Short mmCIF file of C-alpha atoms (C1' of nucleotides) in Angstrom, two decimals:
data_model
loop_
_atom_site.label_atom_id
_atom_site.label_comp_id
_atom_site.label_asym_id
_atom_site.label_seq_id
_atom_site.Cartn_x
_atom_site.Cartn_y
_atom_site.Cartn_z
CA UNK A 5 -0.01 -0.05 0.36
CA UNK A 6 2.46 2.96 1.17
CA UNK A 7 5.40 1.08 0.03
CA UNK A 8 7.95 4.24 0.28
CA UNK A 9 10.76 3.38 -1.85
CA UNK A 10 11.94 6.98 -1.74
CA UNK A 11 15.82 8.36 -2.16
CA UNK A 12 14.52 11.69 -0.86
CA UNK A 13 15.59 10.60 2.90
CA UNK A 14 13.12 12.78 5.23
CA UNK A 15 12.52 13.79 8.38
CA UNK A 16 9.17 12.12 8.67
CA UNK A 17 7.52 10.96 11.22
CA UNK A 18 4.25 10.21 10.09
CA UNK A 19 5.30 13.47 7.47
CA UNK A 20 3.75 12.30 3.42
CA UNK A 21 6.14 11.11 1.32
CA UNK A 22 7.10 14.45 -1.03
CA UNK A 23 8.39 11.43 -3.61
CA UNK A 24 4.46 9.43 -4.55
CA UNK A 25 3.19 13.54 -4.24
CA UNK A 26 -0.28 13.13 -5.74
CA UNK A 27 -0.54 14.14 -9.61
CA UNK A 28 -2.41 13.90 -12.27
CA UNK A 29 -0.31 11.60 -13.79
CA UNK A 30 0.12 9.32 -11.28
CA UNK A 31 -3.99 9.48 -10.33
CA UNK A 32 -4.61 8.66 -14.14
CA UNK A 33 -1.92 5.63 -14.48
CA UNK A 34 -3.88 4.29 -11.00
CA UNK A 35 -7.37 4.66 -13.23
CA UNK A 36 -5.64 2.83 -16.21
CA UNK A 37 -4.94 -0.09 -14.13
CA UNK A 38 -8.16 -0.27 -12.10
CA UNK A 39 -10.27 -0.05 -15.54
CA UNK A 40 -8.02 -2.11 -17.03
CA UNK A 41 -8.43 -5.04 -13.54
CA UNK A 42 -12.51 -5.08 -13.16
CA UNK A 43 -13.66 -2.45 -16.61
CA UNK A 44 -15.67 0.64 -16.39
CA UNK A 45 -17.61 -0.83 -13.09
CA UNK A 46 -14.13 -1.22 -11.61
CA UNK A 47 -13.22 2.64 -11.49
CA UNK A 48 -14.64 3.72 -8.44
CA UNK A 49 -13.23 7.21 -6.26
CA UNK A 50 -13.31 5.34 -3.53
CA UNK A 51 -10.71 2.42 -4.83
CA UNK A 52 -9.19 4.53 -6.13
CA UNK A 53 -8.48 7.04 -2.64
CA UNK A 54 -7.31 3.79 -1.35
CA UNK A 55 -4.99 2.65 -3.74
CA UNK A 56 -3.51 6.30 -3.48
CA UNK A 57 -4.07 6.83 0.30
CA UNK A 58 -6.06 9.74 0.22
CA UNK A 59 -9.12 10.81 0.31
CA UNK A 60 -11.54 12.04 -1.86
CA UNK A 61 -11.01 15.86 -2.45
CA UNK A 62 -7.03 15.47 -2.50
CA UNK A 63 -8.02 13.96 -6.28
CA UNK A 64 -10.83 16.15 -6.62
CA UNK A 65 -8.13 18.44 -6.68
CA UNK A 66 -6.57 17.26 -9.19
CA UNK A 67 -9.32 16.74 -11.95
CA UNK A 68 -12.33 17.65 -12.50
CA UNK A 69 -15.13 14.78 -12.27
CA UNK A 70 -14.71 11.51 -12.96
CA UNK A 71 -16.00 11.66 -16.95
CA UNK A 72 -12.90 13.84 -16.68
CA UNK A 73 -10.68 11.07 -15.72
CA UNK A 74 -12.09 8.94 -17.80
CA UNK A 75 -11.72 10.69 -21.41
CA UNK A 76 -7.93 11.24 -19.73
CA UNK A 77 -7.04 7.65 -19.46
CA UNK A 78 -8.75 6.73 -22.36
CA UNK A 79 -6.12 9.41 -24.13
CA UNK A 80 -3.67 7.70 -22.38
CA UNK A 81 -4.29 4.37 -24.51
CA UNK A 82 -4.88 5.81 -27.39
CA UNK A 83 -1.57 8.20 -27.37
CA UNK A 84 0.51 4.93 -26.31
CA UNK A 85 -0.47 2.99 -29.04
CA UNK A 86 0.12 6.45 -31.38
CA UNK A 87 3.41 5.90 -29.84
CA UNK A 88 5.19 4.08 -31.91
CA UNK A 89 6.53 5.65 -35.77
CA UNK A 90 5.72 3.02 -38.16
CA UNK A 91 7.53 2.14 -41.65
CA UNK A 92 7.02 1.41 -44.85
CA UNK A 93 4.58 1.53 -48.33
CA UNK A 94 1.33 3.65 -47.71
CA UNK A 95 0.29 0.32 -47.12
CA UNK A 96 2.60 -0.80 -44.46
CA UNK A 97 1.78 2.20 -42.51
CA UNK A 98 -1.97 2.17 -42.52
CA UNK A 99 -2.33 -1.58 -41.15
CA UNK A 100 0.80 -0.70 -38.53
CA UNK A 101 -1.22 1.81 -37.25
CA UNK A 102 -4.36 -0.38 -37.28
CA UNK A 103 -3.00 -3.21 -35.80
CA UNK A 104 -1.33 -1.18 -33.07
CA UNK A 105 -4.74 0.57 -32.25
CA UNK A 106 -6.76 -2.63 -32.39
CA UNK A 107 -4.12 -4.49 -30.10
CA UNK A 108 -4.32 -1.41 -27.50
CA UNK A 109 -8.60 -1.67 -26.49
CA UNK A 110 -7.62 -5.24 -27.19
CA UNK A 111 -5.71 -4.89 -24.26
CA UNK A 112 -7.93 -2.14 -22.57
CA UNK A 113 -11.59 -2.80 -23.27
CA UNK A 114 -13.48 -0.72 -21.07
CA UNK A 115 -11.62 2.56 -24.24
CA UNK A 116 -14.48 1.06 -26.86
CA UNK A 117 -17.02 2.89 -24.78
CA UNK A 118 -15.03 5.94 -24.75
CA UNK A 119 -14.61 6.61 -28.01
CA UNK A 120 -17.99 6.15 -29.02
CA UNK A 121 -18.48 8.27 -26.15
CA UNK A 122 -17.35 12.61 -25.67
CA UNK A 123 -13.76 10.95 -25.27
CA UNK A 124 -13.62 11.02 -29.15
CA UNK A 125 -13.62 14.74 -29.02
CA UNK A 126 -10.00 14.56 -27.34
CA UNK A 127 -8.44 11.94 -29.57
CA UNK A 128 -9.99 12.19 -32.54
CA UNK A 129 -7.65 14.87 -33.81
CA UNK A 130 -4.55 12.30 -33.34
CA UNK A 131 -5.60 9.60 -34.56
CA UNK A 132 -7.23 11.37 -37.66
CA UNK A 133 -3.90 13.26 -38.07
CA UNK A 134 -1.54 9.42 -37.75
CA UNK A 135 -3.85 7.92 -40.50
CA UNK A 136 -4.49 10.88 -43.03
CA UNK A 137 -1.09 11.27 -43.00
CA UNK A 138 -0.63 8.01 -44.53
CA UNK A 139 -3.85 8.44 -47.35
CA UNK A 140 -2.59 11.46 -48.45
CA UNK A 141 0.54 9.41 -49.07
CA UNK A 142 -1.26 6.53 -50.62
CA UNK A 143 -2.30 8.87 -53.51
CA UNK A 144 -5.77 10.10 -53.25
CA UNK A 145 -6.92 13.87 -54.10
CA UNK A 146 -6.89 15.80 -51.43
CA UNK A 147 -11.20 16.44 -51.65
CA UNK A 148 -11.32 12.88 -50.85
CA UNK A 149 -8.69 12.96 -47.53
CA UNK A 150 -11.63 13.00 -45.53
CA UNK A 151 -13.53 11.08 -46.26
CA UNK A 152 -11.27 8.97 -46.84
CA UNK A 153 -9.86 9.03 -43.61
CA UNK A 154 -12.81 9.11 -42.05
CA UNK A 155 -14.25 5.48 -42.98
CA UNK A 156 -10.49 3.81 -42.17
CA UNK A 157 -10.69 5.37 -38.73
CA UNK A 158 -14.10 4.42 -38.36
CA UNK A 159 -14.20 0.60 -39.44
CA UNK A 160 -10.57 -0.12 -36.98
CA UNK A 161 -12.84 1.83 -33.80
CA UNK A 162 -15.61 -0.03 -35.08
CA UNK A 163 -13.68 -3.62 -34.92
CA UNK A 164 -11.55 -3.05 -32.07
CA UNK A 165 -15.36 -2.31 -29.59
CA UNK A 166 -16.55 -5.42 -31.07
CA UNK A 167 -13.50 -6.75 -30.53
CA UNK A 168 -13.72 -6.12 -27.18
CA UNK A 169 -17.63 -6.53 -26.81
CA UNK A 170 -16.97 -10.07 -27.29
CA UNK A 171 -13.01 -9.90 -24.76
CA UNK A 172 -15.90 -9.03 -22.43
CA UNK A 173 -17.72 -11.51 -22.30
CA UNK A 174 -15.44 -14.36 -22.30
CA UNK A 175 -11.64 -14.66 -21.63
CA UNK A 176 -10.91 -18.02 -23.61
CA UNK A 177 -10.98 -17.25 -26.84
CA UNK A 178 -11.29 -20.72 -28.50
CA UNK A 179 -13.50 -21.82 -26.25
CA UNK A 180 -15.89 -18.46 -26.75
CA UNK A 181 -16.07 -19.32 -30.66
CA UNK A 182 -16.61 -22.54 -29.92
CA UNK A 183 -19.80 -21.43 -27.83
CA UNK A 184 -21.07 -18.95 -30.26
CA UNK A 185 -20.49 -20.95 -33.86
CA UNK A 186 -22.36 -23.66 -31.62
CA UNK A 187 -25.06 -21.66 -30.58
CA UNK A 188 -25.24 -19.78 -34.39
CA UNK A 189 -25.79 -23.73 -34.95
CA UNK A 190 -28.60 -24.54 -33.25
CA UNK A 191 -30.29 -20.80 -34.53
CA UNK A 192 -33.75 -21.53 -37.07
CA UNK A 193 -32.26 -22.09 -40.62
CA UNK A 194 -35.60 -20.48 -42.50
CA UNK A 195 -34.85 -17.69 -40.34
CA UNK A 196 -31.50 -17.21 -39.78
CA UNK A 197 -29.85 -18.94 -43.26
CA UNK A 198 -26.74 -17.39 -43.48
CA UNK A 199 -25.49 -17.16 -40.53
CA UNK A 200 -25.71 -20.73 -40.32
CA UNK A 201 -24.29 -21.74 -43.04
CA UNK A 202 -20.48 -19.06 -41.47
CA UNK A 203 -21.37 -20.27 -38.17
CA UNK A 204 -18.22 -23.45 -38.74
CA UNK A 205 -16.40 -20.34 -40.50
CA UNK A 206 -16.36 -18.24 -37.27
CA UNK A 207 -14.99 -21.49 -35.23
CA UNK A 208 -11.16 -21.40 -36.38
CA UNK A 209 -11.25 -17.57 -37.41
CA UNK A 210 -8.60 -15.76 -35.70
CA UNK A 211 -10.00 -12.33 -34.92
CA UNK A 212 -7.07 -10.24 -35.68
CA UNK A 213 -6.23 -11.67 -39.52
CA UNK A 214 -9.68 -10.88 -40.18
CA UNK A 215 -8.93 -7.83 -38.70
CA UNK A 216 -6.28 -6.94 -41.42
CA UNK A 217 -7.92 -8.28 -44.00
CA UNK A 218 -10.75 -6.26 -43.56
CA UNK A 219 -8.21 -3.33 -43.40
CA UNK A 220 -6.47 -4.47 -47.02
CA UNK A 221 -10.10 -4.62 -48.46
CA UNK A 222 -10.61 -1.23 -48.06
CA UNK A 223 -7.06 -0.22 -49.32
CA UNK A 224 -8.95 -1.98 -52.35
CA UNK A 225 -11.62 0.13 -52.71
CA UNK A 226 -9.13 2.98 -52.37
CA UNK A 227 -7.12 2.23 -54.64
CA UNK A 228 -10.29 0.97 -57.32
CA UNK A 229 -12.10 4.29 -56.58
CA UNK A 230 -8.64 6.26 -56.44
CA UNK A 231 -6.04 5.08 -58.73
CA UNK A 232 -2.42 5.73 -58.54
CA UNK A 233 -1.32 8.87 -60.86
CA UNK A 234 0.03 6.66 -63.66
CA UNK B 22 -51.14 8.75 -13.68
CA UNK B 23 -53.75 7.50 -16.32
CA UNK B 24 -55.18 4.13 -14.98
CA UNK B 25 -57.93 2.99 -16.67
CA UNK B 26 -59.96 -0.20 -15.61
CA UNK B 27 -59.49 -2.23 -18.86
CA UNK B 28 -59.56 -2.81 -22.62
CA UNK B 29 -60.90 1.26 -23.96
CA UNK B 30 -62.66 0.86 -27.79
CA UNK B 31 -61.24 3.87 -29.23
CA UNK B 32 -62.33 5.58 -32.23
CA UNK B 33 -60.60 8.10 -33.54
CA UNK B 34 -56.25 8.67 -34.04
CA UNK B 35 -54.23 5.59 -33.43
CA UNK B 36 -55.96 2.89 -31.39
CA UNK B 37 -53.93 2.44 -28.81
CA UNK B 38 -55.30 -0.34 -25.82
CA UNK B 39 -53.76 0.39 -22.48
CA UNK B 40 -53.60 -2.22 -19.42
CA UNK B 41 -53.18 -1.65 -16.40
CA UNK B 42 -50.61 -4.69 -16.09
CA UNK B 43 -46.78 -4.24 -16.25
CA UNK B 44 -45.06 -6.13 -18.87
CA UNK B 45 -41.71 -6.01 -20.01
CA UNK B 46 -42.68 -4.67 -23.32
CA UNK B 47 -44.23 -1.84 -21.50
CA UNK B 48 -40.98 -1.40 -18.64
CA UNK B 49 -38.71 -1.49 -22.15
CA UNK B 50 -40.94 0.94 -24.33
CA UNK B 51 -40.56 3.89 -20.99
CA UNK B 52 -36.32 2.69 -20.84
CA UNK B 53 -35.81 3.68 -23.98
CA UNK B 54 -38.14 6.97 -23.66
CA UNK B 55 -36.02 7.91 -21.08
CA UNK B 56 -32.74 7.03 -22.95
CA UNK B 57 -33.69 8.60 -26.23
CA UNK B 58 -34.72 11.63 -23.33
CA UNK B 59 -31.69 11.83 -21.94
CA UNK B 60 -28.77 9.57 -21.77
CA UNK B 61 -27.90 6.73 -20.52
CA UNK B 62 -27.83 8.89 -17.53
CA UNK B 63 -31.02 9.44 -17.36
CA UNK B 64 -32.24 6.21 -17.63
CA UNK B 65 -32.86 5.50 -13.44
CA UNK B 66 -34.91 3.32 -11.39
CA UNK B 67 -36.56 6.17 -9.88
CA UNK B 68 -37.67 7.34 -12.71
CA UNK B 69 -38.37 4.43 -14.18
CA UNK B 70 -40.63 3.76 -11.19
CA UNK B 71 -42.32 6.35 -10.89
CA UNK B 72 -43.28 7.08 -14.76
CA UNK B 73 -44.35 3.40 -14.91
CA UNK B 74 -45.73 4.58 -10.91
CA UNK B 75 -45.57 1.33 -9.43
CA UNK B 76 -42.13 0.06 -7.94
CA UNK B 77 -39.22 -1.19 -8.18
CA UNK B 78 -39.62 -4.27 -7.15
CA UNK B 79 -42.78 -4.75 -9.93
CA UNK B 80 -39.81 -3.88 -12.05
CA UNK B 81 -37.21 -6.85 -11.27
CA UNK B 82 -40.09 -9.21 -11.69
CA UNK B 83 -39.68 -8.55 -15.50
CA UNK B 84 -36.25 -7.96 -15.80
CA UNK B 85 -33.37 -9.81 -14.15
CA UNK B 86 -31.36 -6.26 -13.90
CA UNK B 87 -30.36 -2.37 -15.52
CA UNK B 88 -27.90 -4.55 -18.31
CA UNK B 89 -30.55 -7.08 -18.64
CA UNK B 90 -32.76 -3.77 -19.52
CA UNK B 91 -30.23 -1.46 -21.48
CA UNK B 92 -29.64 -4.89 -23.64
CA UNK B 93 -33.44 -4.69 -23.92
CA UNK B 94 -33.75 -1.53 -25.64
CA UNK B 95 -31.03 -2.15 -28.19
CA UNK B 96 -32.63 -4.86 -29.22
CA UNK B 97 -35.72 -2.84 -29.78
CA UNK B 98 -33.77 -0.25 -31.73
CA UNK B 99 -32.20 -2.41 -33.53
CA UNK B 100 -35.13 -4.86 -34.55
CA UNK B 101 -37.26 -1.97 -35.42
CA UNK B 102 -33.98 -0.08 -37.52
CA UNK B 103 -34.00 -3.80 -39.89
CA UNK B 104 -38.08 -4.47 -39.73
CA UNK B 105 -37.72 -2.65 -43.46
CA UNK B 106 -36.80 -5.17 -45.78
CA UNK B 107 -34.56 -3.66 -48.96
CA UNK B 108 -35.16 -3.75 -52.37
CA UNK B 109 -33.73 -3.05 -55.25
CA UNK B 110 -30.15 -5.04 -56.38
CA UNK B 111 -27.10 -5.99 -53.55
CA UNK B 112 -25.55 -3.14 -53.80
CA UNK B 113 -29.16 -1.07 -52.79
CA UNK B 114 -29.77 -3.19 -50.06
CA UNK B 115 -26.53 -2.98 -48.78
CA UNK B 116 -26.38 0.77 -48.48
CA UNK B 117 -30.33 0.76 -47.72
CA UNK B 118 -29.33 -1.62 -44.79
CA UNK B 119 -26.72 0.44 -43.19
CA UNK B 120 -29.21 3.80 -43.86
CA UNK B 121 -31.78 2.35 -41.57
CA UNK B 122 -29.22 1.13 -38.59
CA UNK B 123 -26.85 4.73 -39.25
CA UNK B 124 -30.27 6.92 -38.72
CA UNK B 125 -31.48 4.34 -35.74
CA UNK B 126 -27.88 4.89 -33.73
CA UNK B 127 -28.46 8.47 -34.38
CA UNK B 128 -32.04 8.88 -33.90
CA UNK B 129 -30.61 6.97 -29.71
CA UNK B 130 -27.01 8.09 -29.82
CA UNK B 131 -27.36 6.08 -26.33
CA UNK B 132 -27.26 2.66 -28.34
CA UNK B 133 -23.56 2.84 -29.48
CA UNK B 134 -22.06 2.28 -25.97
CA UNK B 135 -24.24 -0.60 -25.36
CA UNK B 136 -23.28 -2.03 -29.13
CA UNK B 137 -19.59 -2.18 -27.86
CA UNK B 138 -20.52 -3.89 -24.33
CA UNK B 139 -21.94 -7.17 -23.77
CA UNK B 140 -25.25 -6.31 -25.87
CA UNK B 141 -23.74 -6.63 -28.82
CA UNK B 142 -24.26 -10.16 -28.16
CA UNK B 143 -27.63 -10.75 -28.46
CA UNK B 144 -27.77 -8.32 -31.16
CA UNK B 145 -25.12 -9.36 -33.60
CA UNK B 146 -26.44 -12.64 -34.86
CA UNK B 147 -29.51 -10.63 -36.43
CA UNK B 148 -27.58 -8.14 -37.67
CA UNK B 149 -25.36 -10.37 -39.19
CA UNK B 150 -28.10 -12.16 -41.21
CA UNK B 151 -29.50 -9.07 -42.98
CA UNK B 152 -25.88 -7.92 -44.20
CA UNK B 153 -24.72 -11.51 -44.99
CA UNK B 154 -27.67 -12.59 -47.07
CA UNK B 155 -26.34 -9.69 -49.34
CA UNK B 156 -23.26 -10.38 -50.08
CA UNK B 157 -24.00 -14.19 -50.88
CA UNK B 158 -25.64 -11.82 -53.17
CA UNK B 159 -23.27 -9.83 -54.46
CA UNK B 160 -21.42 -13.18 -55.09
CA UNK B 161 -19.53 -13.21 -53.07
CA UNK B 162 -17.50 -17.09 -52.87
CA UNK B 163 -18.98 -18.45 -49.37
CA UNK B 164 -15.53 -18.36 -47.79
CA UNK B 165 -15.75 -14.85 -47.59
CA UNK B 166 -18.60 -14.34 -46.47
CA UNK B 167 -17.65 -13.91 -42.61
CA UNK B 168 -15.06 -12.06 -43.31
CA UNK B 169 -16.89 -9.12 -46.00
CA UNK B 170 -19.72 -8.94 -43.47
CA UNK B 171 -17.09 -8.01 -41.28
CA UNK B 172 -16.53 -6.08 -42.65
CA UNK B 173 -19.46 -4.03 -43.74
CA UNK B 174 -21.04 -4.37 -39.78
CA UNK B 175 -18.05 -3.57 -38.49
CA UNK B 176 -18.38 -0.50 -40.64
CA UNK B 177 -21.27 0.34 -40.05
CA UNK B 178 -21.16 0.44 -36.42
CA UNK B 179 -17.98 2.48 -35.93
CA UNK B 180 -19.29 4.90 -37.83
CA UNK B 181 -23.22 5.42 -36.40
CA UNK B 182 -20.75 5.20 -32.79
CA UNK B 183 -18.55 8.48 -33.68
CA UNK B 184 -21.69 10.13 -35.07
CA UNK B 185 -23.60 9.68 -32.01
CA UNK B 186 -20.14 10.59 -30.01
CA UNK B 187 -20.79 13.91 -31.93
CA UNK B 188 -24.02 13.70 -31.39
CA UNK B 189 -23.72 13.81 -28.46
CA UNK B 190 -22.16 16.96 -27.38
CA UNK B 191 -24.21 19.43 -29.07
CA UNK B 192 -27.26 19.24 -30.67
CA UNK B 193 -27.03 22.40 -33.62
CA UNK B 194 -25.00 20.26 -36.20
CA UNK B 195 -23.77 23.28 -38.30
CA UNK B 196 -21.94 24.80 -35.42
CA UNK B 197 -20.70 22.40 -34.37
CA UNK B 198 -18.88 20.88 -36.98
CA UNK B 199 -17.25 25.19 -37.12
CA UNK B 200 -16.84 24.59 -33.61
CA UNK B 201 -14.62 22.29 -34.38
CA UNK B 202 -13.82 23.10 -37.93
CA UNK B 203 -12.08 26.48 -36.13
CA UNK B 204 -10.50 24.61 -33.40
CA UNK B 205 -8.20 22.39 -35.88
CA UNK B 206 -7.47 24.64 -37.66
CA UNK B 207 -5.69 26.11 -34.46
CA UNK B 208 -3.50 22.97 -34.35
CA UNK B 209 -0.30 23.53 -33.73
CA UNK B 210 1.16 23.21 -38.10
CA UNK B 211 3.28 20.90 -36.83
CA UNK B 212 2.07 18.58 -35.31
CA UNK B 213 -0.54 18.33 -37.24
CA UNK B 214 -0.96 19.65 -40.96
CA UNK B 215 -3.14 16.60 -42.23
CA UNK B 216 -5.65 17.79 -39.49
CA UNK B 217 -5.35 21.40 -40.54
CA UNK B 218 -5.96 20.32 -44.14
CA UNK B 219 -8.84 19.19 -44.14
CA UNK B 220 -10.41 20.97 -41.85
CA UNK B 221 -11.96 23.15 -44.50
CA UNK B 222 -13.11 19.61 -45.77
CA UNK B 223 -15.23 19.38 -42.14
CA UNK B 224 -17.04 22.51 -42.70
CA UNK B 225 -19.25 22.01 -45.06
CA UNK B 226 -19.43 18.09 -44.76
CA UNK B 227 -22.27 15.69 -44.21
CA UNK B 228 -22.46 12.88 -42.53
CA UNK B 229 -24.59 10.80 -43.81
CA UNK B 230 -22.85 11.20 -47.12
CA UNK B 231 -19.64 10.59 -46.31
CA UNK B 232 -21.18 7.60 -44.58
CA UNK B 233 -22.52 6.40 -48.20
CA UNK B 234 -19.60 7.36 -49.70
CA UNK B 235 -17.87 5.03 -46.94
CA UNK B 236 -19.90 2.19 -47.39
CA UNK B 237 -19.67 2.94 -51.53
CA UNK B 238 -15.80 2.86 -50.79
CA UNK B 239 -16.40 -0.83 -49.07
CA UNK B 240 -17.97 -1.88 -52.23
CA UNK B 241 -15.94 -1.58 -54.54
CA UNK B 242 -13.06 -3.12 -52.43
CA UNK B 243 -15.23 -6.11 -52.75
CA UNK B 244 -15.34 -5.58 -56.60
CA UNK B 245 -12.07 -5.23 -56.45
CA UNK B 246 -11.24 -8.73 -54.94
CA UNK B 247 -14.13 -10.71 -55.53
CA UNK B 248 -15.19 -9.63 -58.80
CA UNK B 249 -18.63 -11.23 -60.35
CA UNK B 250 -18.25 -13.75 -62.28
CA UNK B 251 -18.48 -13.23 -65.90
"C1'" DA C 17 -1.07 25.33 -3.24
"C1'" DC C 18 -3.03 20.89 -1.65
"C1'" DC C 19 -4.69 17.46 1.32
"C1'" DT C 20 -7.69 15.34 4.46
"C1'" DG C 21 -13.07 12.59 5.72
"C1'" DA C 22 -17.77 13.57 7.10
"C1'" DA C 23 -21.72 14.23 4.91
"C1'" DC C 24 -25.53 14.59 1.01
"C1'" DA C 25 -27.81 13.85 -2.38
"C1'" DC C 26 -28.27 9.43 -5.45
"C1'" DC C 27 -27.85 4.63 -7.32
"C1'" DG C 28 -29.33 -0.56 -8.40
"C1'" DT C 29 -31.01 -4.31 -5.56
"C1'" DT C 30 -33.15 -6.56 -1.93
"C1'" DC C 31 -37.11 -9.53 0.15
"C1'" DA C 32 -40.45 -9.31 3.53
"C1'" DA C 33 -44.99 -8.70 3.50
"C1'" DG C 34 -49.73 -7.86 1.24
"C1'" DT C 35 -52.78 -8.78 -2.98
"C1'" DA D 7 -48.29 -15.11 -9.50
"C1'" DC D 8 -47.54 -10.53 -9.39
"C1'" DC D 9 -47.17 -6.40 -6.93
"C1'" DT D 10 -45.15 -3.00 -2.78
"C1'" DG D 11 -42.25 0.20 -0.82
"C1'" DA D 12 -38.57 0.46 2.87
"C1'" DA D 13 -34.14 -0.61 3.37
"C1'" DC D 14 -29.32 -1.93 2.42
"C1'" DA D 15 -24.99 -1.32 0.00
"C1'" DC D 16 -22.83 1.75 -2.86
"C1'" DC D 17 -21.68 5.82 -6.25
"C1'" DG D 18 -19.46 10.73 -7.53
"C1'" DT D 19 -19.51 14.68 -5.51
"C1'" DT D 20 -18.85 18.95 -1.83
"C1'" DC D 21 -16.80 21.78 0.90
"C1'" DA D 22 -15.27 23.76 5.72
"C1'" DA D 23 -11.15 22.71 7.39
"C1'" DG D 24 -5.97 21.26 7.98
"C1'" DT D 25 -1.33 22.30 6.15
#
DNA sequence: ACCTGAACACCGTTCAAGT
DNA sequence: ACCTGAACACCGTTCAAGT
């Protein structure tokens, strides 16, 4: 709880450790930990104050309210995912960016719900910037930059969100897919002919692979609609 | 409120048989109303019991907990959006389905957050079935049905969710876009060259049009990767 | 400036009791 | 079977008071 590990020798009998003074950064870090451990309902001010060994008022000094804390936590995760500069062809870079974002949401499933809420406002510019640059490099005409970039970003977060929705439900991946596939196989064939046909494809598919296949499909569409100048 | 002894013979306008008895259906209906009116935080058991003139225990008799209620409400909205059978070419039908889902989330923004949570489990089969049938009709080989359908559905919900995120923040659409565009124009040009270039495209864009352009882009990709048998 | 901690209004949920 | 309503544990947030 209050491990000190402090470098500074202090005149403390019962004084607060200055080394781990509370800060916005430390609060956000703890929030991410709690969210990772137990999902959105795992982040409460009581648990947070206990973890940080303070009172609620201390946290409110650094953070306006729970919403802002959630936004800051989301921001931290997305920023980390965008930190690595991708290399290679524009296509390769788009795949790498998409991969990193997908993995980040997979590891922090609570981010998905945030991004379809008001936290999106704060995060959008950085994500659009990172993807948009590569769209420009792809040779897409400037008039279509925004549209094309939006499609990619919306797909990335749509796919990652559904991945997160699944991750929420069951930890064991293959067992989970098996359960769903079996459930789907049992649906009324009159009403769900497509689902039944496809149930077995679900059984041994790889989410990440499927996701990247989707990126490639969209990249194909971009090339088809905006062929590289030649 | 208006407690109405039996089945009143109605004569004019919409005939609405009112029964006093509480029912799951009536509860879900009220929940959707509350969510529409004030978002996710607008749905509380207190407001709900008041609206339905009962106690919490009565609601718990019909519904297991708040989560189940939220899932049921989400289901109701999505089902309504899928109710209309689309007509025309497979492409037209996919556009129509996408439009209907987009509009449904635009009208009920709280649905977006639900679909990236556990409610997705319950809703997925119907959505996939509706879209998947058209993918089959498109001439896509069966081995790719699931992948292609997933891409479309993930894009639809990704785009709709971000639309919902925006809708949450401000009611007035054009004023909102203007605010964002202005904010974007003010970003550091060193770090956000793409965003700045694109800020003006944002100013007079139409969300729905943009969304449908995205659908067309993906349809292009499908045709490029799986050309119709000649 | 930064932090404490009791207090407040509100939340989802339960349950003995009524019909 | 269906409903009532008081009660419970917990939540985000505030604020007078301390350093």
